[in-house]
CSV table of C-alpha atoms in Angstrom, one decimal:
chain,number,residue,atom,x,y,z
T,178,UNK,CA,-20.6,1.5,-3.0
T,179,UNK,CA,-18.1,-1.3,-2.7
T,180,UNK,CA,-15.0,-1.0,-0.3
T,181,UNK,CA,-11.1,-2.4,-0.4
T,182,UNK,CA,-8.6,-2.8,1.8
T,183,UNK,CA,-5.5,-0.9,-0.2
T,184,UNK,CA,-2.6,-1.6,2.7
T,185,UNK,CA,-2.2,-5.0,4.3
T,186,UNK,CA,0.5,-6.9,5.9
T,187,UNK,CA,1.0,-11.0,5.9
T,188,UNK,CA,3.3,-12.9,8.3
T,189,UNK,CA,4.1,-14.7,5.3
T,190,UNK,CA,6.0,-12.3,3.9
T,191,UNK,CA,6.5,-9.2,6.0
T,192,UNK,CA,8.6,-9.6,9.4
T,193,UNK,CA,6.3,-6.8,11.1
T,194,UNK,CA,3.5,-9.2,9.8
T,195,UNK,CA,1.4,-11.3,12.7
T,196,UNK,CA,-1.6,-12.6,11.1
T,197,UNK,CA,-1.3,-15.7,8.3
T,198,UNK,CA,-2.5,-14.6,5.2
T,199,UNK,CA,-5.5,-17.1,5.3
T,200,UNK,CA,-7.1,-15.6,8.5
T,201,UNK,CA,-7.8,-12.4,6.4
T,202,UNK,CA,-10.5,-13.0,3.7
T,203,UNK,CA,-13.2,-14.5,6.6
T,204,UNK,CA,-12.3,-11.0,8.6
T,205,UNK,CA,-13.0,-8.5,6.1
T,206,UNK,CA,-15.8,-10.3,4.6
T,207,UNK,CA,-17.6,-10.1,7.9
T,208,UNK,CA,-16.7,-6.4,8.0
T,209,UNK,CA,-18.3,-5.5,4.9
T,210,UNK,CA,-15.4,-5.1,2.7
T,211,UNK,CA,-15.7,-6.8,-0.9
T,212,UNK,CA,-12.1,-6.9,-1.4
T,213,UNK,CA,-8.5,-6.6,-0.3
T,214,UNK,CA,-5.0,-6.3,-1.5
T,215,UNK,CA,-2.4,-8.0,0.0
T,216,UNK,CA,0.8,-5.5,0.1
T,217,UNK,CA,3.7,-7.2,2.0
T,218,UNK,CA,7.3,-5.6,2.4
T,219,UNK,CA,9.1,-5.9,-0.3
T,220,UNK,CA,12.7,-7.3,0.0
T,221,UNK,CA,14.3,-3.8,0.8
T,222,UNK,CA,11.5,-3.3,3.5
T,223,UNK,CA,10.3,-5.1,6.3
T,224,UNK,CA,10.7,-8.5,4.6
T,225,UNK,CA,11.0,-11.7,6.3
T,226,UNK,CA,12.4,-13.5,3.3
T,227,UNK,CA,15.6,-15.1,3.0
T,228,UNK,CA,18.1,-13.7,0.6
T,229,UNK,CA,20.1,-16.8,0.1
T,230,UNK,CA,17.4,-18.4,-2.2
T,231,UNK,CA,17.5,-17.6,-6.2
T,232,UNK,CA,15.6,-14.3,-7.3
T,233,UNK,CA,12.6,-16.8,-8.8
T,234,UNK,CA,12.7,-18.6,-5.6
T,235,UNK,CA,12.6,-15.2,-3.2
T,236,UNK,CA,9.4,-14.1,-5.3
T,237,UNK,CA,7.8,-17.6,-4.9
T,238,UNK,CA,8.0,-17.1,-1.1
T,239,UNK,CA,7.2,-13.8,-1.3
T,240,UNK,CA,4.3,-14.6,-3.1
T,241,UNK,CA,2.9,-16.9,-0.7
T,242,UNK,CA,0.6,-14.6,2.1
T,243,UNK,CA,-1.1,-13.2,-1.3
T,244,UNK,CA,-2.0,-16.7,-3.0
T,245,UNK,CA,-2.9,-18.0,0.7
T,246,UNK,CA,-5.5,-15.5,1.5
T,247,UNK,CA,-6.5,-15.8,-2.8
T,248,UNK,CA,-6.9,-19.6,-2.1
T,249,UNK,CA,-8.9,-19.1,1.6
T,250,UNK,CA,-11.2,-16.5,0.0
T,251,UNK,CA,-12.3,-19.0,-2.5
T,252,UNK,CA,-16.6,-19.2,-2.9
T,253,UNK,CA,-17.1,-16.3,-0.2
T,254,UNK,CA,-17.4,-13.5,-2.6
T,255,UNK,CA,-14.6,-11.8,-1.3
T,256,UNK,CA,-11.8,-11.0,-4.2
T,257,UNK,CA,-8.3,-11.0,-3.2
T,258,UNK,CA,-5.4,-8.8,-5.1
T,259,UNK,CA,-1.4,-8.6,-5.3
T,260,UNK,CA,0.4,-4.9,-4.5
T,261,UNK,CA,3.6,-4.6,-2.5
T,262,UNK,CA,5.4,-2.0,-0.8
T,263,UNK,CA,8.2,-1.1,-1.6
T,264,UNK,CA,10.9,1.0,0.6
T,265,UNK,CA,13.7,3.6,-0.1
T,266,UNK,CA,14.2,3.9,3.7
T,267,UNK,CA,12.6,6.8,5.3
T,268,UNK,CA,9.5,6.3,2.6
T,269,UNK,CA,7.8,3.5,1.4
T,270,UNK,CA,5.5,3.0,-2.1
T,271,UNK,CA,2.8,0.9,-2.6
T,272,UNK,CA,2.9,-0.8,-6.3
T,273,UNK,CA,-0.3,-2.5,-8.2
T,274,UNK,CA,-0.6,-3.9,-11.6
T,275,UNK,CA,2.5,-5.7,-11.7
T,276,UNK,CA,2.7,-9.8,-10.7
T,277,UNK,CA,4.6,-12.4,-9.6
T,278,UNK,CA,5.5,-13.3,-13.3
T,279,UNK,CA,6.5,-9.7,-13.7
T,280,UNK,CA,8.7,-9.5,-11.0
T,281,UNK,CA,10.7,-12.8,-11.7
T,282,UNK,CA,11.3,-11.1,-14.9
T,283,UNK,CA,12.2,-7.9,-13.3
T,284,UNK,CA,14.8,-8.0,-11.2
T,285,UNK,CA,16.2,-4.8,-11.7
T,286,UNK,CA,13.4,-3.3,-9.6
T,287,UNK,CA,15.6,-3.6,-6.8
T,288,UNK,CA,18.2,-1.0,-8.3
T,289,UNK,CA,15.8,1.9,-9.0
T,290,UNK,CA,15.6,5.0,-7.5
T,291,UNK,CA,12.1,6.8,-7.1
T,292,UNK,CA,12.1,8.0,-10.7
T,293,UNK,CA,13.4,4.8,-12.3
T,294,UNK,CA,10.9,3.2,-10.4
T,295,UNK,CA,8.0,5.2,-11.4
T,296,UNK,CA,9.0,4.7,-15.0
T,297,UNK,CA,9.3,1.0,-14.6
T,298,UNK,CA,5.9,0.7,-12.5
T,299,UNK,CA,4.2,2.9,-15.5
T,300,UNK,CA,6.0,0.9,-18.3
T,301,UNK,CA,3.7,-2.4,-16.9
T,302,UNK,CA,0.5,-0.7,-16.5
T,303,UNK,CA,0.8,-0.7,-13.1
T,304,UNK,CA,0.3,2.4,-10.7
T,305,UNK,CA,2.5,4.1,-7.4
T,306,UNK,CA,1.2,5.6,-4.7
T,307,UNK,CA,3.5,7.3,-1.4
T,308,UNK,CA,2.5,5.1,1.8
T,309,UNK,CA,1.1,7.0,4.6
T,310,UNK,CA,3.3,10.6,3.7
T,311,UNK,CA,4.5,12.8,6.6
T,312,UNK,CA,4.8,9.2,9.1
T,313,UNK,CA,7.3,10.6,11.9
T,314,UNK,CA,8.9,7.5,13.9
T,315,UNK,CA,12.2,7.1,16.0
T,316,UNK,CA,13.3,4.7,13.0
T,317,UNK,CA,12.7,7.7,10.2
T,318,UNK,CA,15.4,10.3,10.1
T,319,UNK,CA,13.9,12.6,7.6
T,320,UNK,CA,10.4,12.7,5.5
T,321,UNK,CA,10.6,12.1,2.4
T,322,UNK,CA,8.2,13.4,-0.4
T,323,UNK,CA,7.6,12.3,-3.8
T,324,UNK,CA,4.8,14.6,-5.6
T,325,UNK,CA,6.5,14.3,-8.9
T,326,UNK,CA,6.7,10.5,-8.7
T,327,UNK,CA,3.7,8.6,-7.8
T,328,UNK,CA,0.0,8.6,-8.9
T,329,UNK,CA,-1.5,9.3,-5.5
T,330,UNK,CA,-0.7,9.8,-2.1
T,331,UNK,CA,-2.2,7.4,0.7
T,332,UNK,CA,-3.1,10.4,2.7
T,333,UNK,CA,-5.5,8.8,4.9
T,334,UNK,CA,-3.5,5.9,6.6
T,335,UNK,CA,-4.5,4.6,9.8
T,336,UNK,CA,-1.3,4.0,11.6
T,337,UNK,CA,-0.7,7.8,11.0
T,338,UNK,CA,-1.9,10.0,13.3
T,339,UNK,CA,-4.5,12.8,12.9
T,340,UNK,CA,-2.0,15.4,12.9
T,341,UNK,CA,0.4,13.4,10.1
T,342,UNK,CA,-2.6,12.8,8.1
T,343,UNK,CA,-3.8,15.9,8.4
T,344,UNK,CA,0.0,17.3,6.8
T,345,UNK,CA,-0.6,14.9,4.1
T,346,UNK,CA,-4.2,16.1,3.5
T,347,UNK,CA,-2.9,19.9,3.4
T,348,UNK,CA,0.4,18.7,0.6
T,349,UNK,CA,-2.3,16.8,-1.4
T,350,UNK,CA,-4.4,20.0,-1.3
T,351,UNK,CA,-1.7,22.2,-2.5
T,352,UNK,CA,-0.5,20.4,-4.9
T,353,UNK,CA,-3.6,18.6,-6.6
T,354,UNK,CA,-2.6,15.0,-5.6
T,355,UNK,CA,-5.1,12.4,-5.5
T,356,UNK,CA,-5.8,10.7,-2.4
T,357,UNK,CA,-5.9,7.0,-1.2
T,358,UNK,CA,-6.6,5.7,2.1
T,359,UNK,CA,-5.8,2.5,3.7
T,360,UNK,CA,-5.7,0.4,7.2
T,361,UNK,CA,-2.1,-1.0,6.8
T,362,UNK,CA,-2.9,-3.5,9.1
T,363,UNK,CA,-0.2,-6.2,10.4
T,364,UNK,CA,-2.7,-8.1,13.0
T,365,UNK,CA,-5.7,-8.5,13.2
T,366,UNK,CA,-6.9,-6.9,16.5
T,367,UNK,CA,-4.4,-4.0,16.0
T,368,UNK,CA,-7.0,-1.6,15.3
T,369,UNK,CA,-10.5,-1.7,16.4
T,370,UNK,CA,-13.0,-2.6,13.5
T,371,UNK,CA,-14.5,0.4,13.4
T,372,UNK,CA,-10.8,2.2,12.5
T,373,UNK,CA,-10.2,0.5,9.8
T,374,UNK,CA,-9.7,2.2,5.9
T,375,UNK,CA,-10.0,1.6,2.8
T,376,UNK,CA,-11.0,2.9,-1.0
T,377,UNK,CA,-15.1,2.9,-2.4
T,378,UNK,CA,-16.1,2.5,-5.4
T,379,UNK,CA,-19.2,3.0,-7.5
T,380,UNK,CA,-18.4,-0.5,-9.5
T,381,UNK,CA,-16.7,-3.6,-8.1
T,382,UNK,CA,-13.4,-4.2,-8.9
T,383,UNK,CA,-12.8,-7.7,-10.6
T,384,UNK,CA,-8.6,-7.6,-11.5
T,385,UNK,CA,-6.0,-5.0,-10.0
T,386,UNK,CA,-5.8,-3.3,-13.9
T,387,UNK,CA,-9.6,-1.6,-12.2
T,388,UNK,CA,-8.1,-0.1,-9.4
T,389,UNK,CA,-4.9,1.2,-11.7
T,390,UNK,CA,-7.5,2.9,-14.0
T,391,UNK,CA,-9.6,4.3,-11.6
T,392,UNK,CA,-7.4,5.6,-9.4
T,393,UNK,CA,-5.2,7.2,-12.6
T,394,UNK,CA,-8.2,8.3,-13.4
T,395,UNK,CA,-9.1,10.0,-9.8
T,396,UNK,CA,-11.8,7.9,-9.3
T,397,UNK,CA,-12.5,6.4,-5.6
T,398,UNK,CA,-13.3,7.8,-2.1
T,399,UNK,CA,-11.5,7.4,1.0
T,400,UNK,CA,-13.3,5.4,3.2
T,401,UNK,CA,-12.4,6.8,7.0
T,402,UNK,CA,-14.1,6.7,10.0
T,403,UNK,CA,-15.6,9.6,11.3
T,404,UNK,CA,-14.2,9.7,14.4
T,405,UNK,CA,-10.9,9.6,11.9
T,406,UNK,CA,-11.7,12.6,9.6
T,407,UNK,CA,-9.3,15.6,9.5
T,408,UNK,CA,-9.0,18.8,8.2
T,409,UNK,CA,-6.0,20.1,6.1
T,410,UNK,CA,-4.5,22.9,7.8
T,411,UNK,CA,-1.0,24.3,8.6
T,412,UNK,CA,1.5,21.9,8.1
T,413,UNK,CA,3.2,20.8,11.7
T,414,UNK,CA,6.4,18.5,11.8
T,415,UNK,CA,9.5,18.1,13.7
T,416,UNK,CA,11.1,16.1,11.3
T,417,UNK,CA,13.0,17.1,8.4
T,418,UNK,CA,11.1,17.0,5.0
T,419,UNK,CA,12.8,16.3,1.6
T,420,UNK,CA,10.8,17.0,-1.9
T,421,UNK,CA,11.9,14.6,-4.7
Protein backbone atom coordinates (compact mmCIF):
# COMPACT_ATOMS: atom_id res chain seq x y z
CA UNK A 1 0.00 0.00 0.00
CA UNK A 2 1.22 3.50 -0.45
CA UNK A 3 0.21 6.36 2.08
CA UNK A 4 -0.37 10.46 1.74
CA UNK A 5 -0.56 13.00 3.81
CA UNK A 6 -4.19 14.68 2.67
CA UNK A 7 -4.04 17.87 5.35
CA UNK A 8 -0.94 19.92 5.85
CA UNK A 9 -0.17 23.41 6.86
CA UNK A 10 3.10 25.69 5.65
CA UNK A 11 4.29 28.79 7.46
CA UNK A 12 4.52 30.04 4.13
CA UNK A 13 1.22 30.46 3.60
CA UNK A 14 -0.96 29.72 6.59
CA UNK A 15 -0.63 32.05 9.73
CA UNK A 16 -1.39 29.02 12.08
CA UNK A 17 1.55 27.44 10.01
CA UNK A 18 5.12 26.90 11.97
CA UNK A 19 7.14 24.64 9.93
CA UNK A 20 8.75 26.02 6.39
CA UNK A 21 7.52 24.10 3.67
CA UNK A 22 10.98 22.62 2.90
CA UNK A 23 11.46 20.86 6.28
CA UNK A 24 8.43 18.58 5.22
CA UNK A 25 9.41 16.21 2.31
CA UNK A 26 12.79 14.75 4.49
CA UNK A 27 9.98 14.18 7.61
CA UNK A 28 7.51 12.17 5.91
CA UNK A 29 9.90 10.34 3.83
CA UNK A 30 11.48 9.00 6.95
CA UNK A 31 8.04 8.12 8.15
CA UNK A 32 7.09 6.01 5.48
CA UNK A 33 4.71 8.14 3.65
CA UNK A 34 5.21 8.30 -0.37
CA UNK A 35 3.56 11.48 -0.70
CA UNK A 36 1.87 14.65 0.64
CA UNK A 37 -0.32 17.47 -0.22
CA UNK A 38 0.38 20.75 0.79
CA UNK A 39 -3.16 22.43 1.79
CA UNK A 40 -2.50 25.90 3.22
CA UNK A 41 -5.44 28.41 4.26
CA UNK A 42 -6.78 29.94 1.67
CA UNK A 43 -7.21 33.69 1.71
CA UNK A 44 -10.58 33.67 3.61
CA UNK A 45 -8.96 31.27 6.19
CA UNK A 46 -6.10 31.25 8.27
CA UNK A 47 -3.92 33.01 5.66
CA UNK A 48 -0.87 34.91 6.27
CA UNK A 49 -0.91 36.60 2.98
CA UNK A 50 -1.11 40.22 2.33
CA UNK A 51 -4.16 41.54 0.60
CA UNK A 52 -2.60 44.65 -0.72
CA UNK A 53 -0.77 42.75 -3.52
CA UNK A 54 -2.62 42.04 -7.12
CA UNK A 55 -4.82 38.77 -7.24
CA UNK A 56 -1.85 37.09 -9.52
CA UNK A 57 0.64 38.33 -7.05
CA UNK A 58 -1.46 36.97 -3.73
CA UNK A 59 -1.54 33.36 -5.58
CA UNK A 60 2.24 33.61 -6.33
CA UNK A 61 2.88 33.98 -2.53
CA UNK A 62 0.43 31.68 -1.80
CA UNK A 63 1.91 29.27 -3.89
CA UNK A 64 5.15 29.39 -2.40
CA UNK A 65 5.13 26.61 0.89
CA UNK A 66 3.77 24.09 -2.02
CA UNK A 67 6.59 24.68 -4.69
CA UNK A 68 9.16 24.88 -1.61
CA UNK A 69 8.50 21.49 -0.25
CA UNK A 70 8.03 20.31 -4.45
CA UNK A 71 11.59 21.77 -4.97
CA UNK A 72 13.16 20.14 -1.44
CA UNK A 73 11.54 16.75 -2.26
CA UNK A 74 13.43 16.70 -5.45
CA UNK A 75 15.42 12.89 -6.12
CA UNK A 76 14.03 11.47 -2.68
CA UNK A 77 11.13 9.69 -4.15
CA UNK A 78 8.76 11.51 -2.16
CA UNK A 79 6.00 13.31 -4.54
CA UNK A 80 4.70 16.53 -3.48
CA UNK A 81 0.90 17.91 -4.48
CA UNK A 82 -1.14 21.27 -4.34
CA UNK A 83 -4.84 21.29 -2.42
CA UNK A 84 -5.97 24.28 -0.28
CA UNK A 85 -8.43 24.78 2.29
CA UNK A 86 -10.81 26.79 1.90
CA UNK A 87 -13.12 28.50 4.82
CA UNK A 88 -16.80 29.66 5.11
CA UNK A 89 -16.16 30.43 8.75
CA UNK A 90 -17.38 27.86 11.11
CA UNK A 91 -16.31 25.03 8.25
CA UNK A 92 -13.55 24.68 6.21
CA UNK A 93 -13.09 22.45 2.59
CA UNK A 94 -10.28 20.98 1.33
CA UNK A 95 -9.93 21.47 -2.72
CA UNK A 96 -7.62 19.19 -5.21
CA UNK A 97 -7.27 19.26 -8.88
CA UNK A 98 -7.22 22.83 -9.38
CA UNK A 99 -3.67 24.97 -9.63
CA UNK A 100 -1.99 27.92 -9.37
CA UNK A 101 -2.82 28.76 -13.06
CA UNK A 102 -6.34 27.98 -12.33
CA UNK A 103 -6.72 30.05 -9.64
CA UNK A 104 -5.09 33.24 -11.13
CA UNK A 105 -7.78 32.73 -13.63
CA UNK A 106 -10.43 32.25 -11.14
CA UNK A 107 -10.90 34.82 -9.01
CA UNK A 108 -14.35 34.50 -8.48
CA UNK A 109 -13.63 31.57 -6.10
CA UNK A 110 -13.59 33.94 -3.41
CA UNK A 111 -17.43 34.93 -3.98
CA UNK A 112 -18.94 31.40 -3.80
CA UNK A 113 -21.06 30.00 -1.45
CA UNK A 114 -20.82 26.07 -0.71
CA UNK A 115 -22.82 25.17 -3.72
CA UNK A 116 -21.27 27.68 -6.15
CA UNK A 117 -18.20 26.29 -4.96
CA UNK A 118 -18.86 22.79 -5.50
CA UNK A 119 -19.93 23.47 -8.95
CA UNK A 120 -16.83 25.55 -9.70
CA UNK A 121 -14.47 22.83 -8.03
CA UNK A 122 -16.40 20.01 -10.22
CA UNK A 123 -16.35 22.27 -13.47
CA UNK A 124 -12.09 21.82 -13.22
CA UNK A 125 -11.98 18.30 -12.51
CA UNK A 126 -11.07 18.90 -9.30
CA UNK A 127 -12.71 17.34 -6.04
CA UNK A 128 -14.14 18.77 -2.26
CA UNK A 129 -14.09 17.27 0.69
CA UNK A 130 -15.58 18.79 4.45
CA UNK A 131 -12.30 19.31 6.79
CA UNK A 132 -12.49 17.47 9.96
CA UNK A 133 -16.77 17.70 10.30
CA UNK A 134 -18.24 18.10 13.78
CA UNK A 135 -14.65 20.21 15.14
CA UNK A 136 -16.16 22.12 18.26
CA UNK A 137 -13.67 25.08 19.27
CA UNK A 138 -14.23 28.39 21.32
CA UNK A 139 -13.72 30.19 17.85
CA UNK A 140 -16.71 27.94 16.04
CA UNK A 141 -20.18 29.23 16.88
CA UNK A 142 -22.15 26.54 15.11
CA UNK A 143 -21.27 23.19 13.01
CA UNK A 144 -21.68 23.34 9.91
CA UNK A 145 -22.54 20.29 7.55
CA UNK A 146 -22.35 19.96 3.94
CA UNK A 147 -23.51 16.25 2.75
CA UNK A 148 -25.01 17.52 -0.35
CA UNK A 149 -21.93 19.50 -1.34
CA UNK A 150 -18.60 17.74 -1.16
CA UNK A 151 -17.24 14.39 -2.40
CA UNK A 152 -16.13 13.12 0.94
CA UNK A 153 -15.90 13.88 4.35
CA UNK A 154 -12.40 13.91 6.24
CA UNK A 155 -13.86 12.05 9.02
CA UNK A 156 -10.83 10.87 10.51
CA UNK A 157 -8.82 14.09 11.29
CA UNK A 158 -6.30 14.12 13.85
CA UNK A 159 -6.72 17.46 15.56
CA UNK A 160 -10.44 16.18 16.19
CA UNK A 161 -11.02 14.34 19.04
CA UNK A 162 -12.26 10.70 19.32
CA UNK A 163 -15.60 11.80 20.27
CA UNK A 164 -15.83 14.45 17.18
CA UNK A 165 -14.50 11.90 14.91
CA UNK A 166 -16.51 9.46 16.04
CA UNK A 167 -19.86 12.03 15.21
CA UNK A 168 -18.40 12.33 11.82
CA UNK A 169 -17.94 8.55 11.50
CA UNK A 170 -21.71 8.01 12.56
CA UNK A 171 -23.11 11.14 9.72
CA UNK A 172 -20.87 9.42 7.15
CA UNK A 173 -22.51 6.06 8.09
CA UNK A 174 -25.99 7.38 7.76
CA UNK A 175 -25.70 9.03 4.98
CA UNK A 176 -23.22 6.92 2.65
CA UNK A 177 -20.48 9.53 2.54
CA UNK A 178 -17.05 8.49 1.68
CA UNK A 179 -14.39 9.00 4.11
CA UNK A 180 -10.91 10.64 4.12
CA UNK A 181 -8.55 11.00 6.81
CA UNK A 182 -5.81 13.32 7.35
CA UNK A 183 -2.99 14.70 10.11
CA UNK A 184 -3.55 18.47 9.44
CA UNK A 185 -0.50 19.12 10.76
CA UNK A 186 0.92 22.87 11.28
CA UNK A 187 4.44 21.77 13.09
CA UNK A 188 6.26 19.37 13.02
CA UNK A 189 6.43 17.88 16.58
CA UNK A 190 2.66 18.79 17.12
CA UNK A 191 1.61 15.29 17.09
CA UNK A 192 3.66 12.33 17.89
CA UNK A 193 4.76 10.25 14.71
CA UNK A 194 2.94 7.55 15.49
CA UNK A 195 -0.64 9.93 15.43
CA UNK A 196 -0.24 10.97 12.38
CA UNK A 197 -3.02 10.19 9.18
CA UNK A 198 -3.34 9.93 6.00
CA UNK A 199 -5.03 8.04 2.80
CA UNK A 200 -3.57 4.23 1.24
CA UNK A 201 -3.62 3.24 -1.75
CA UNK A 202 -3.28 0.10 -3.74
CA UNK A 203 -1.31 2.13 -6.68
CA UNK A 204 0.91 5.26 -6.24
CA UNK A 205 -0.34 8.37 -7.06
CA UNK A 206 1.84 10.31 -9.70
CA UNK A 207 -0.46 13.83 -10.33
CA UNK A 208 -3.44 15.11 -7.93
CA UNK A 209 -6.04 14.12 -11.15
CA UNK A 210 -5.24 10.23 -9.14
CA UNK A 211 -6.37 11.12 -5.97
CA UNK A 212 -9.59 13.18 -7.63
CA UNK A 213 -10.50 9.79 -9.39
CA UNK A 214 -10.06 7.56 -6.82
CA UNK A 215 -11.45 9.20 -4.18
CA UNK A 216 -14.78 10.09 -6.63
CA UNK A 217 -14.51 6.79 -7.21
CA UNK A 218 -14.46 5.63 -3.30
CA UNK A 219 -11.27 4.20 -3.65
CA UNK A 220 -8.66 4.61 -0.59
CA UNK A 221 -8.44 3.70 3.12
CA UNK A 222 -7.97 5.79 6.07
CA UNK A 223 -4.87 5.30 7.47
CA UNK A 224 -5.31 5.82 11.47
CA UNK A 225 -3.52 4.66 14.29
CA UNK A 226 -4.89 2.16 16.29
CA UNK A 227 -4.69 3.70 19.36
CA UNK A 228 -6.95 6.42 17.08
CA UNK A 229 -9.73 4.05 15.84
CA UNK A 230 -13.37 4.85 16.78
CA UNK A 231 -16.58 3.51 16.53
CA UNK A 232 -19.67 5.45 15.09
CA UNK A 233 -22.19 5.66 17.62
CA UNK A 234 -24.70 8.22 19.02
CA UNK A 235 -24.02 11.48 17.90
CA UNK A 236 -22.84 13.79 21.01
CA UNK A 237 -22.39 17.65 20.58
CA UNK A 238 -22.90 20.84 22.42
CA UNK A 239 -22.65 22.90 19.60
CA UNK A 240 -25.21 23.82 17.29
CA UNK A 241 -25.30 21.85 13.87
CA UNK A 242 -26.46 23.32 10.54
CA UNK A 243 -27.19 20.87 7.38
CA UNK A 244 -26.52 22.68 4.02
Amino acid sequence: MYKYETHMHTSEASKCGSTPAHLYPEYYKKLGYDGIFITDHFFNGNTCISRHHTWEERICLFCHGYENARKAAEGSGLKVFFGLEYSFGDDEFLLYGIDKEWLIGHPEIMDCNRENLYSLIHGAGGLMVQAHPYRERGYISAIHLSPNYCDAWEAYNAHNNDIQNANALSFCEQNDIFITAGSDLHKIGALSENSLFGMCFDKPLQCEADYVNAILNRRGTPAVPANRIVKPGEIITSTPVIIH
